[in-house]
mmCIF file of C-alpha atoms and ligand atoms in Angstrom:
data_model
loop_
_atom_site.group_PDB
_atom_site.id
_atom_site.type_symbol
_atom_site.label_atom_id
_atom_site.label_comp_id
_atom_site.label_asym_id
_atom_site.label_seq_id
_atom_site.Cartn_x
_atom_site.Cartn_y
_atom_site.Cartn_z
ATOM 1 C CA MET A 112 0.000 0.000 0.000
ATOM 2 C CA GLY A 113 2.738 2.378 1.089
ATOM 3 C CA ASN A 114 4.533 1.495 -2.144
ATOM 4 C CA HIS A 115 2.574 4.051 -4.138
ATOM 5 C CA LYS A 116 3.557 6.827 -1.829
ATOM 6 C CA LEU A 117 6.303 9.331 -2.592
ATOM 7 C CA PHE A 118 8.645 10.736 0.021
ATOM 8 C CA GLY A 119 10.979 13.714 -0.180
ATOM 9 C CA THR A 120 14.312 13.700 1.625
ATOM 10 C CA ILE A 121 16.944 16.348 2.263
ATOM 11 C CA GLU A 122 20.415 15.716 3.623
ATOM 12 C CA GLY A 123 21.525 19.207 4.639
ATOM 13 C CA GLY A 124 25.282 19.567 5.011
ATOM 14 C CA GLY A 125 27.828 22.333 5.303
ATOM 15 C CA THR A 126 29.014 21.908 1.713
ATOM 16 C CA LYS A 127 25.967 20.517 -0.050
ATOM 17 C CA PHE A 128 22.252 19.872 0.251
ATOM 18 C CA LEU A 129 21.262 16.545 -1.308
ATOM 19 C CA CYS A 130 17.571 16.287 -2.180
ATOM 20 C CA ALA A 131 15.766 13.209 -3.458
ATOM 21 C CA VAL A 132 12.337 11.751 -4.058
ATOM 22 C CA ALA A 133 11.870 8.067 -3.256
ATOM 23 C CA ASP A 134 8.975 5.692 -3.667
ATOM 24 C CA GLY A 135 7.502 3.461 -0.977
ATOM 25 C CA GLN A 136 10.193 0.832 -1.613
ATOM 26 C CA ASN A 137 12.982 3.347 -1.019
ATOM 27 C CA THR A 138 13.923 3.519 -4.678
ATOM 28 C CA ILE A 139 15.352 6.942 -5.404
ATOM 29 C CA LEU A 140 13.438 8.316 -8.400
ATOM 30 C CA ARG A 141 15.284 11.583 -8.767
ATOM 31 C CA GLU A 142 18.018 13.392 -6.944
ATOM 32 C CA ILE A 143 19.833 16.732 -6.988
ATOM 33 C CA ARG A 144 22.972 18.127 -5.354
ATOM 34 C CA ILE A 145 22.794 21.801 -4.390
ATOM 35 C CA PRO A 146 25.895 23.598 -3.107
ATOM 36 C CA THR A 147 25.396 25.128 0.341
ATOM 37 C CA THR A 148 25.611 28.912 0.016
ATOM 38 C CA LEU A 149 23.339 31.226 1.986
ATOM 39 C CA PRO A 150 20.012 29.874 3.269
ATOM 40 C CA GLN A 151 17.679 31.696 0.854
ATOM 41 C CA PRO A 152 19.214 30.526 -2.466
ATOM 42 C CA THR A 153 20.048 27.069 -1.134
ATOM 43 C CA LEU A 154 16.576 26.386 0.245
ATOM 44 C CA ALA A 155 14.875 27.988 -2.782
ATOM 45 C CA ALA A 156 16.726 25.558 -5.070
ATOM 46 C CA CYS A 157 15.611 22.650 -2.873
ATOM 47 C CA ALA A 158 11.974 23.825 -2.886
ATOM 48 C CA ASP A 159 12.095 24.242 -6.659
ATOM 49 C CA PHE A 160 13.347 20.655 -7.053
ATOM 50 C CA PHE A 161 10.471 19.283 -4.952
ATOM 51 C CA SER A 162 7.840 21.475 -6.655
ATOM 52 C CA ARG A 163 8.908 20.185 -10.062
ATOM 53 C CA ALA A 164 9.054 16.606 -8.804
ATOM 54 C CA GLN A 165 5.515 16.920 -7.417
ATOM 55 C CA GLY A 166 4.365 18.274 -10.788
ATOM 56 C CA ASP A 167 5.943 15.349 -12.659
ATOM 57 C CA LEU A 168 5.541 12.440 -10.245
ATOM 58 C CA GLY A 169 2.624 13.355 -8.007
ATOM 59 C CA PRO A 170 2.211 14.697 -4.480
ATOM 60 C CA LEU A 171 4.645 13.853 -1.703
ATOM 61 C CA SER A 172 3.284 12.045 1.351
ATOM 62 C CA ALA A 173 5.932 13.655 3.549
ATOM 63 C CA LEU A 174 9.274 15.425 3.539
ATOM 64 C CA GLY A 175 12.173 14.567 5.855
ATOM 65 C CA ILE A 176 15.051 16.946 6.571
ATOM 66 C CA ALA A 177 18.216 15.539 8.177
ATOM 67 C CA CYS A 178 20.455 18.536 8.680
ATOM 68 C CA PHE A 179 23.638 19.748 10.312
ATOM 69 C CA GLY A 180 23.027 21.305 13.712
ATOM 70 C CA PRO A 181 22.613 22.574 16.206
ATOM 71 C CA LEU A 182 18.926 22.820 15.443
ATOM 72 C CA ASP A 183 15.563 22.708 17.178
ATOM 73 C CA PRO A 184 13.677 19.441 16.502
ATOM 74 C CA ARG A 185 11.039 19.968 19.219
ATOM 75 C CA ILE A 186 7.641 20.205 17.558
ATOM 76 C CA GLY A 187 5.710 23.127 19.034
ATOM 77 C CA ALA A 188 8.768 24.902 20.476
ATOM 78 C CA PRO A 189 9.176 28.585 19.476
ATOM 79 C CA THR A 190 12.295 27.872 17.410
ATOM 80 C CA TYR A 191 11.108 24.495 16.031
ATOM 81 C CA GLY A 192 12.402 23.871 12.520
ATOM 82 C CA GLN A 193 15.318 26.287 12.812
ATOM 83 C CA ILE A 194 19.086 26.035 12.844
ATOM 84 C CA LEU A 195 20.392 27.415 16.157
ATOM 85 C CA ALA A 196 23.791 28.987 17.002
ATOM 86 C CA THR A 197 25.956 27.666 14.190
ATOM 87 C CA PRO A 198 29.326 29.143 13.259
ATOM 88 C CA LYS A 199 28.261 28.608 9.621
ATOM 89 C CA ALA A 200 27.867 32.111 8.221
ATOM 90 C CA GLY A 201 24.284 33.202 7.580
ATOM 91 C CA TRP A 202 22.632 30.011 8.851
ATOM 92 C CA GLU A 203 21.957 30.945 12.450
ATOM 93 C CA ASN A 204 18.156 31.117 12.914
ATOM 94 C CA ALA A 205 17.525 29.842 9.361
ATOM 95 C CA ASN A 206 13.989 28.423 9.500
ATOM 96 C CA LEU A 207 13.931 25.321 7.299
ATOM 97 C CA VAL A 208 10.510 23.950 8.161
ATOM 98 C CA GLY A 209 9.081 27.498 7.951
ATOM 99 C CA PHE A 210 10.579 27.843 4.490
ATOM 100 C CA PHE A 211 9.322 24.577 2.997
ATOM 101 C CA GLN A 212 5.892 24.350 4.655
ATOM 102 C CA PRO A 213 4.167 27.201 2.753
ATOM 103 C CA ARG A 214 5.951 26.400 -0.506
ATOM 104 C CA LEU A 215 5.214 22.654 -0.562
ATOM 105 C CA GLY A 216 1.826 22.671 1.171
ATOM 106 C CA GLU A 217 0.627 23.523 4.657
ATOM 107 C CA GLU A 218 -0.675 19.976 5.106
ATOM 108 C CA LEU A 219 2.577 18.231 4.138
ATOM 109 C CA PRO A 220 4.028 16.317 7.121
ATOM 110 C CA ILE A 221 7.642 17.389 7.601
ATOM 111 C CA GLY A 222 10.167 15.493 9.715
ATOM 112 C CA PHE A 223 13.072 17.635 10.909
ATOM 113 C CA ASP A 224 16.076 16.473 12.887
ATOM 114 C CA THR A 225 19.856 16.303 12.926
ATOM 115 C CA ASP A 226 21.743 14.384 10.275
ATOM 116 C CA VAL A 227 22.875 11.914 12.927
ATOM 117 C CA ASN A 228 19.404 11.425 14.419
ATOM 118 C CA GLY A 229 18.185 10.758 10.864
ATOM 119 C CA ALA A 230 21.069 8.348 10.336
ATOM 120 C CA VAL A 231 20.404 6.401 13.533
ATOM 121 C CA LEU A 232 16.757 5.990 12.517
ATOM 122 C CA ALA A 233 17.752 4.843 9.019
ATOM 123 C CA GLU A 234 20.253 2.349 10.468
ATOM 124 C CA PHE A 235 17.461 1.018 12.706
ATOM 125 C CA LEU A 236 15.017 0.646 9.805
ATOM 126 C CA TRP A 237 17.322 -0.546 7.028
ATOM 127 C CA GLY A 238 20.976 -0.654 8.106
ATOM 128 C CA ALA A 239 23.296 -1.974 10.794
ATOM 129 C CA GLY A 240 20.878 -1.587 13.703
ATOM 130 C CA GLN A 241 17.798 -3.420 12.479
ATOM 131 C CA GLY A 242 15.570 -4.558 15.313
ATOM 132 C CA LEU A 243 17.622 -2.804 18.020
ATOM 133 C CA ALA A 244 15.542 -0.127 19.744
ATOM 134 C CA ASN A 245 18.503 1.427 21.591
ATOM 135 C CA LEU A 246 21.123 2.588 19.175
ATOM 136 C CA VAL A 247 23.754 5.265 18.790
ATOM 137 C CA TYR A 248 25.125 6.550 15.492
ATOM 138 C CA LEU A 249 28.332 8.561 15.747
ATOM 139 C CA THR A 250 29.908 10.331 12.790
ATOM 140 C CA ILE A 251 33.609 11.154 12.811
ATOM 141 C CA GLY A 252 34.282 13.617 10.025
ATOM 142 C CA THR A 253 34.719 17.389 9.894
ATOM 143 C CA GLY A 254 32.861 17.334 13.182
ATOM 144 C CA ILE A 255 31.865 14.592 15.589
ATOM 145 C CA GLY A 256 28.175 14.170 16.260
ATOM 146 C CA GLY A 257 25.945 11.496 17.684
ATOM 147 C CA GLY A 258 22.299 10.560 17.296
ATOM 148 C CA ALA A 259 20.483 8.245 19.668
ATOM 149 C CA LEU A 260 17.454 6.023 19.481
ATOM 150 C CA VAL A 261 16.156 5.293 22.988
ATOM 151 C CA ASN A 262 13.411 2.682 23.345
ATOM 152 C CA GLY A 263 12.635 3.218 19.662
ATOM 153 C CA SER A 264 12.328 7.025 19.913
ATOM 154 C CA LEU A 265 14.835 9.626 18.824
ATOM 155 C CA LEU A 266 16.376 11.220 21.882
ATOM 156 C CA HIS A 267 15.346 14.865 22.347
ATOM 157 C CA GLY A 268 15.716 16.832 25.534
ATOM 158 C CA TYR A 269 16.648 20.509 25.473
ATOM 159 C CA ALA A 270 17.101 19.826 21.736
ATOM 160 C CA HIS A 271 19.264 16.873 20.691
ATOM 161 C CA PRO A 272 22.391 15.204 22.046
ATOM 162 C CA GLU A 273 25.761 16.887 21.471
ATOM 163 C CA MET A 274 27.952 13.868 22.138
ATOM 164 C CA GLY A 275 30.850 15.258 20.134
ATOM 165 C CA HIS A 276 31.501 17.900 22.754
ATOM 166 C CA MET A 277 31.985 15.670 25.803
ATOM 167 C CA LEU A 278 35.211 16.401 27.638
ATOM 168 C CA LEU A 279 37.919 13.755 27.733
ATOM 169 C CA PRO A 280 41.210 13.382 29.623
ATOM 170 C CA LEU A 281 44.235 14.109 27.443
ATOM 171 C CA HIS A 282 46.478 11.162 26.670
ATOM 172 C CA PRO A 283 49.897 11.531 28.390
ATOM 173 C CA SER A 284 51.590 11.644 24.975
ATOM 174 C CA ASP A 285 49.270 14.425 23.803
ATOM 175 C CA GLN A 286 49.524 16.940 26.649
ATOM 176 C CA ASN A 287 50.620 19.809 24.438
ATOM 177 C CA PHE A 288 47.794 19.538 21.920
ATOM 178 C CA ARG A 289 45.294 22.374 22.309
ATOM 179 C CA GLY A 290 42.479 20.778 20.308
ATOM 180 C CA VAL A 291 40.510 22.274 17.435
ATOM 181 C CA CYS A 292 37.039 22.840 18.903
ATOM 182 C CA PRO A 293 36.434 26.611 18.883
ATOM 183 C CA PHE A 294 34.253 26.273 21.991
ATOM 184 C CA HIS A 295 36.086 23.733 24.169
ATOM 185 C CA GLY A 296 39.490 23.059 22.659
ATOM 186 C CA THR A 297 40.051 19.470 23.701
ATOM 187 C CA CYS A 298 36.559 17.971 23.729
ATOM 188 C CA LEU A 299 36.043 14.685 21.817
ATOM 189 C CA GLU A 300 35.480 16.606 18.576
ATOM 190 C CA GLY A 301 38.441 18.892 19.243
ATOM 191 C CA LEU A 302 40.710 15.898 19.825
ATOM 192 C CA ALA A 303 39.522 13.361 17.280
ATOM 193 C CA ASN A 304 37.729 14.878 14.283
ATOM 194 C CA GLY A 305 39.463 14.883 10.878
ATOM 195 C CA PRO A 306 40.799 18.438 11.287
ATOM 196 C CA ALA A 307 42.271 17.522 14.734
ATOM 197 C CA ILE A 308 44.233 14.656 13.197
ATOM 198 C CA GLU A 309 45.492 16.994 10.491
ATOM 199 C CA GLU A 310 46.386 19.765 12.939
ATOM 200 C CA ARG A 311 48.260 17.409 15.261
ATOM 201 C CA TRP A 312 50.287 15.564 12.616
ATOM 202 C CA GLN A 313 50.379 18.232 9.890
ATOM 203 C CA ILE A 314 49.281 15.780 7.212
ATOM 204 C CA LYS A 315 45.913 14.966 5.620
ATOM 205 C CA ALA A 316 44.165 12.179 7.543
ATOM 206 C CA ASP A 317 43.605 10.116 4.404
ATOM 207 C CA ARG A 318 47.374 10.148 3.720
ATOM 208 C CA LEU A 319 48.530 8.809 7.094
ATOM 209 C CA PRO A 320 49.739 5.184 6.777
ATOM 210 C CA PRO A 321 48.002 2.530 8.924
ATOM 211 C CA ASP A 322 51.093 2.036 11.135
ATOM 212 C CA HIS A 323 51.347 5.753 11.991
ATOM 213 C CA PRO A 324 51.011 6.510 15.742
ATOM 214 C CA ALA A 325 48.182 8.914 14.871
ATOM 215 C CA TRP A 326 45.795 5.976 14.640
ATOM 216 C CA ALA A 327 46.462 4.448 18.074
ATOM 217 C CA LEU A 328 45.817 7.877 19.597
ATOM 218 C CA GLU A 329 42.690 8.317 17.465
ATOM 219 C CA ALA A 330 41.400 4.886 18.526
ATOM 220 C CA HIS A 331 42.125 5.768 22.161
ATOM 221 C CA TYR A 332 40.103 8.984 22.077
ATOM 222 C CA LEU A 333 37.230 7.429 20.165
ATOM 223 C CA ALA A 334 37.171 4.478 22.596
ATOM 224 C CA LEU A 335 37.041 6.920 25.537
ATOM 225 C CA GLY A 336 34.087 8.666 23.901
ATOM 226 C CA LEU A 337 32.338 5.373 23.161
ATOM 227 C CA MET A 338 32.853 4.179 26.723
ATOM 228 C CA ASN A 339 31.129 7.305 28.050
ATOM 229 C CA ILE A 340 28.290 6.928 25.553
ATOM 230 C CA CYS A 341 27.930 3.246 26.423
ATOM 231 C CA LEU A 342 27.760 3.966 30.146
ATOM 232 C CA VAL A 343 25.291 6.847 29.824
ATOM 233 C CA LEU A 344 22.863 5.502 27.233
ATOM 234 C CA ALA A 345 23.291 1.716 27.481
ATOM 235 C CA PRO A 346 22.774 1.259 23.745
ATOM 236 C CA ASP A 347 22.393 -2.202 22.195
ATOM 237 C CA ARG A 348 24.887 -1.239 19.478
ATOM 238 C CA ILE A 349 27.042 1.719 18.435
ATOM 239 C CA ILE A 350 27.382 2.488 14.736
ATOM 240 C CA LEU A 351 30.291 4.567 13.445
ATOM 241 C CA GLY A 352 30.309 6.551 10.200
ATOM 242 C CA GLY A 353 31.920 9.644 8.688
ATOM 243 C CA GLY A 354 35.025 10.248 6.627
ATOM 244 C CA VAL A 355 37.605 9.228 9.236
ATOM 245 C CA MET A 356 36.000 5.787 9.595
ATOM 246 C CA ASN A 357 36.905 5.067 5.975
ATOM 247 C CA GLN A 358 40.110 3.881 7.663
ATOM 248 C CA SER A 359 38.499 0.542 8.473
ATOM 249 C CA PHE A 360 41.545 -0.767 10.375
ATOM 250 C CA LEU A 361 40.419 1.649 13.105
ATOM 251 C CA PHE A 362 37.515 -0.628 14.033
ATOM 252 C CA PRO A 363 39.545 -3.444 15.668
ATOM 253 C CA MET A 364 41.782 -0.842 17.335
ATOM 254 C CA ILE A 365 38.792 1.016 18.794
ATOM 255 C CA ARG A 366 37.123 -2.218 19.941
ATOM 256 C CA SER A 367 40.146 -3.525 21.832
ATOM 257 C CA GLU A 368 40.824 -0.133 23.446
ATOM 258 C CA PHE A 369 37.134 0.127 24.402
ATOM 259 C CA VAL A 370 37.287 -3.302 26.091
ATOM 260 C CA ASN A 371 40.539 -2.300 27.876
ATOM 261 C CA LEU A 372 39.083 0.953 29.138
ATOM 262 C CA LEU A 373 35.920 -0.714 30.456
ATOM 263 C CA GLY A 374 38.202 -2.893 32.570
ATOM 264 C CA ASN A 375 35.785 -5.824 32.947
ATOM 265 C CA TYR A 376 33.257 -3.531 34.574
ATOM 266 C CA LEU A 377 30.381 -4.671 32.385
ATOM 267 C CA SER A 378 30.190 -8.408 31.799
ATOM 268 C CA LEU A 379 27.531 -8.146 29.153
ATOM 269 C CA PRO A 380 27.118 -10.392 26.105
ATOM 270 C CA GLN A 381 27.232 -7.227 23.956
ATOM 271 C CA ILE A 382 30.696 -6.364 25.272
ATOM 272 C CA ALA A 383 31.944 -9.956 24.959
ATOM 273 C CA ASP A 384 30.794 -9.814 21.322
ATOM 274 C CA VAL A 385 32.385 -6.418 20.743
ATOM 275 C CA GLU A 386 32.700 -6.997 16.985
ATOM 276 C CA ASN A 387 28.928 -6.765 16.830
ATOM 277 C CA TYR A 388 28.755 -3.955 19.361
ATOM 278 C CA ILE A 389 30.887 -1.323 17.620
ATOM 279 C CA VAL A 390 30.159 -1.605 13.917
ATOM 280 C CA PRO A 391 30.405 0.352 10.655
ATOM 281 C CA SER A 392 27.365 1.997 9.103
ATOM 282 C CA GLY A 393 25.221 -0.416 7.124
ATOM 283 C CA LEU A 394 24.212 2.400 4.757
ATOM 284 C CA ALA A 395 27.633 4.018 4.303
ATOM 285 C CA ASN A 396 27.425 7.064 2.047
ATOM 286 C CA ILE A 397 23.635 6.932 1.712
ATOM 287 C CA SER A 398 22.994 7.144 5.457
ATOM 288 C CA GLY A 399 22.338 10.905 5.243
ATOM 289 C CA LEU A 400 19.829 10.741 2.415
ATOM 290 C CA TYR A 401 18.150 7.694 3.948
ATOM 291 C CA GLY A 402 18.152 9.527 7.248
ATOM 292 C CA GLY A 403 15.915 12.185 5.706
ATOM 293 C CA LEU A 404 13.810 9.436 4.180
ATOM 294 C CA ALA A 405 13.408 7.741 7.556
ATOM 295 C CA LEU A 406 12.335 11.080 9.080
ATOM 296 C CA ALA A 407 9.828 11.590 6.240
ATOM 297 C CA ARG A 408 8.333 8.147 6.738
ATOM 298 C CA ARG A 409 8.081 8.646 10.464
ATOM 299 C CA ALA A 410 6.444 12.081 9.962
ATOM 300 C CA SER A 411 3.872 10.516 7.626
ATOM 301 C CA GLY A 412 3.002 7.906 10.220
ATOM 302 C CA ASP A 413 4.488 5.128 8.069
ATOM 303 C CA PRO A 414 6.872 3.162 10.292
ATOM 304 C CA HIS A 415 8.905 1.588 7.484
HETATM 305 P P1 LIG B 710 31.547 15.977 6.707
HETATM 306 O O1 LIG B 710 31.869 15.664 8.122
HETATM 307 O O2 LIG B 710 32.128 17.270 6.247
HETATM 308 O O3 LIG B 710 30.110 15.818 6.372
HETATM 309 P P2 LIG B 710 33.058 13.594 6.120
HETATM 310 O O4 LIG B 710 32.333 12.723 7.058
HETATM 311 O O5 LIG B 710 33.498 12.997 4.829
HETATM 312 O O6 LIG B 710 32.282 14.905 5.772
HETATM 313 O O7 LIG B 710 34.360 14.125 6.900
HETATM 314 C C1 LIG B 710 35.362 14.818 6.280
HETATM 315 C C2 LIG B 710 36.600 14.727 7.168
HETATM 316 O O8 LIG B 710 36.963 13.377 7.303
HETATM 317 C C3 LIG B 710 37.808 15.453 6.595
HETATM 318 O O9 LIG B 710 38.124 16.520 7.470
HETATM 319 C C4 LIG B 710 38.947 14.464 6.609
HETATM 320 O O10 LIG B 710 39.842 14.875 7.603
HETATM 321 C C5 LIG B 710 38.349 13.163 7.052
HETATM 322 N N1 LIG B 710 38.454 12.114 6.042
HETATM 323 C C6 LIG B 710 37.776 12.042 4.873
HETATM 324 N N2 LIG B 710 38.126 10.924 4.191
HETATM 325 C C7 LIG B 710 39.051 10.299 4.953
HETATM 326 C C8 LIG B 710 39.795 9.090 4.813
HETATM 327 N N3 LIG B 710 39.681 8.321 3.730
HETATM 328 N N4 LIG B 710 40.634 8.766 5.805
HETATM 329 C C9 LIG B 710 40.762 9.534 6.905
HETATM 330 N N5 LIG B 710 40.092 10.666 7.081
HETATM 331 C C10 LIG B 710 39.244 11.063 6.127
HETATM 332 ZN ZN1 LIG B 711 33.611 21.100 21.643
#
């Protein structure tokens, strides 16, 4: 039944907005890549794409927007649908839901959340977290961000989790590093995102050889972050994505450091089977677009 429906999805990123229309079987029918400039021209190009698609293919059942944050995903809140205090020029207070709603139809259900909350929902529905109602998706790229599914619901409190900015102890070999987070210096993001690796070692992260000491330090910091996430949220599985995790040899390094750091504190089957506890994305480079799709389907009341 749902197969005849059409869903719109937007993956909103700092360099590009990817828009697509998919059918009820998740087949992408058309897609466009729009460079991220200022909000007005970027969002107008997105709205134009969906208006044309609706003219050609038929009405959308829902639109899902999985976007960089921080943003306000709390339906009914005064700043719902908006980007909050971002350093990205021009985007602070950009109202995405308020832009699309009148242009695409006041009745159109719109799902709006962070890229990582979208990704964790997509991994639950179609990727590496199927059937697991408590999941975390962490991206390690230009930034570090985490989305969480708790008892099957996306975790929202004051807004959404900001796991990338947790504070970590510096490794003894890294005491002089000041970190790259403009707000906190040496938070998880400031210590372990792609730019931190590049700042510390003065070489592009994708050019560091696997035996370089950069990777043991990277695995250490990520394992510290994952330990904290594991202890706070008790997820059934943690899924890692983002550009840095293209270095797939990091996975076994992170897992063994994670087990070391836990120090036998949790004797859980999930920890004993750590290969299935800390895993790569099942959707890889489509997790963002499918994140928007998952948000659209949820907004329309369609669970799959
Ligand atoms: P974004 O976070 O901007 O959405 P990515 O997740 O691709 O995009 O992250 C980009 C960052 O990831 C870059 O800063 C770079 O340092 C790092 N990166 C990208 N590809 C690789 C790679 N193959 N190996 C290691 N690091 C990478
Ligand atoms: Zn920070």
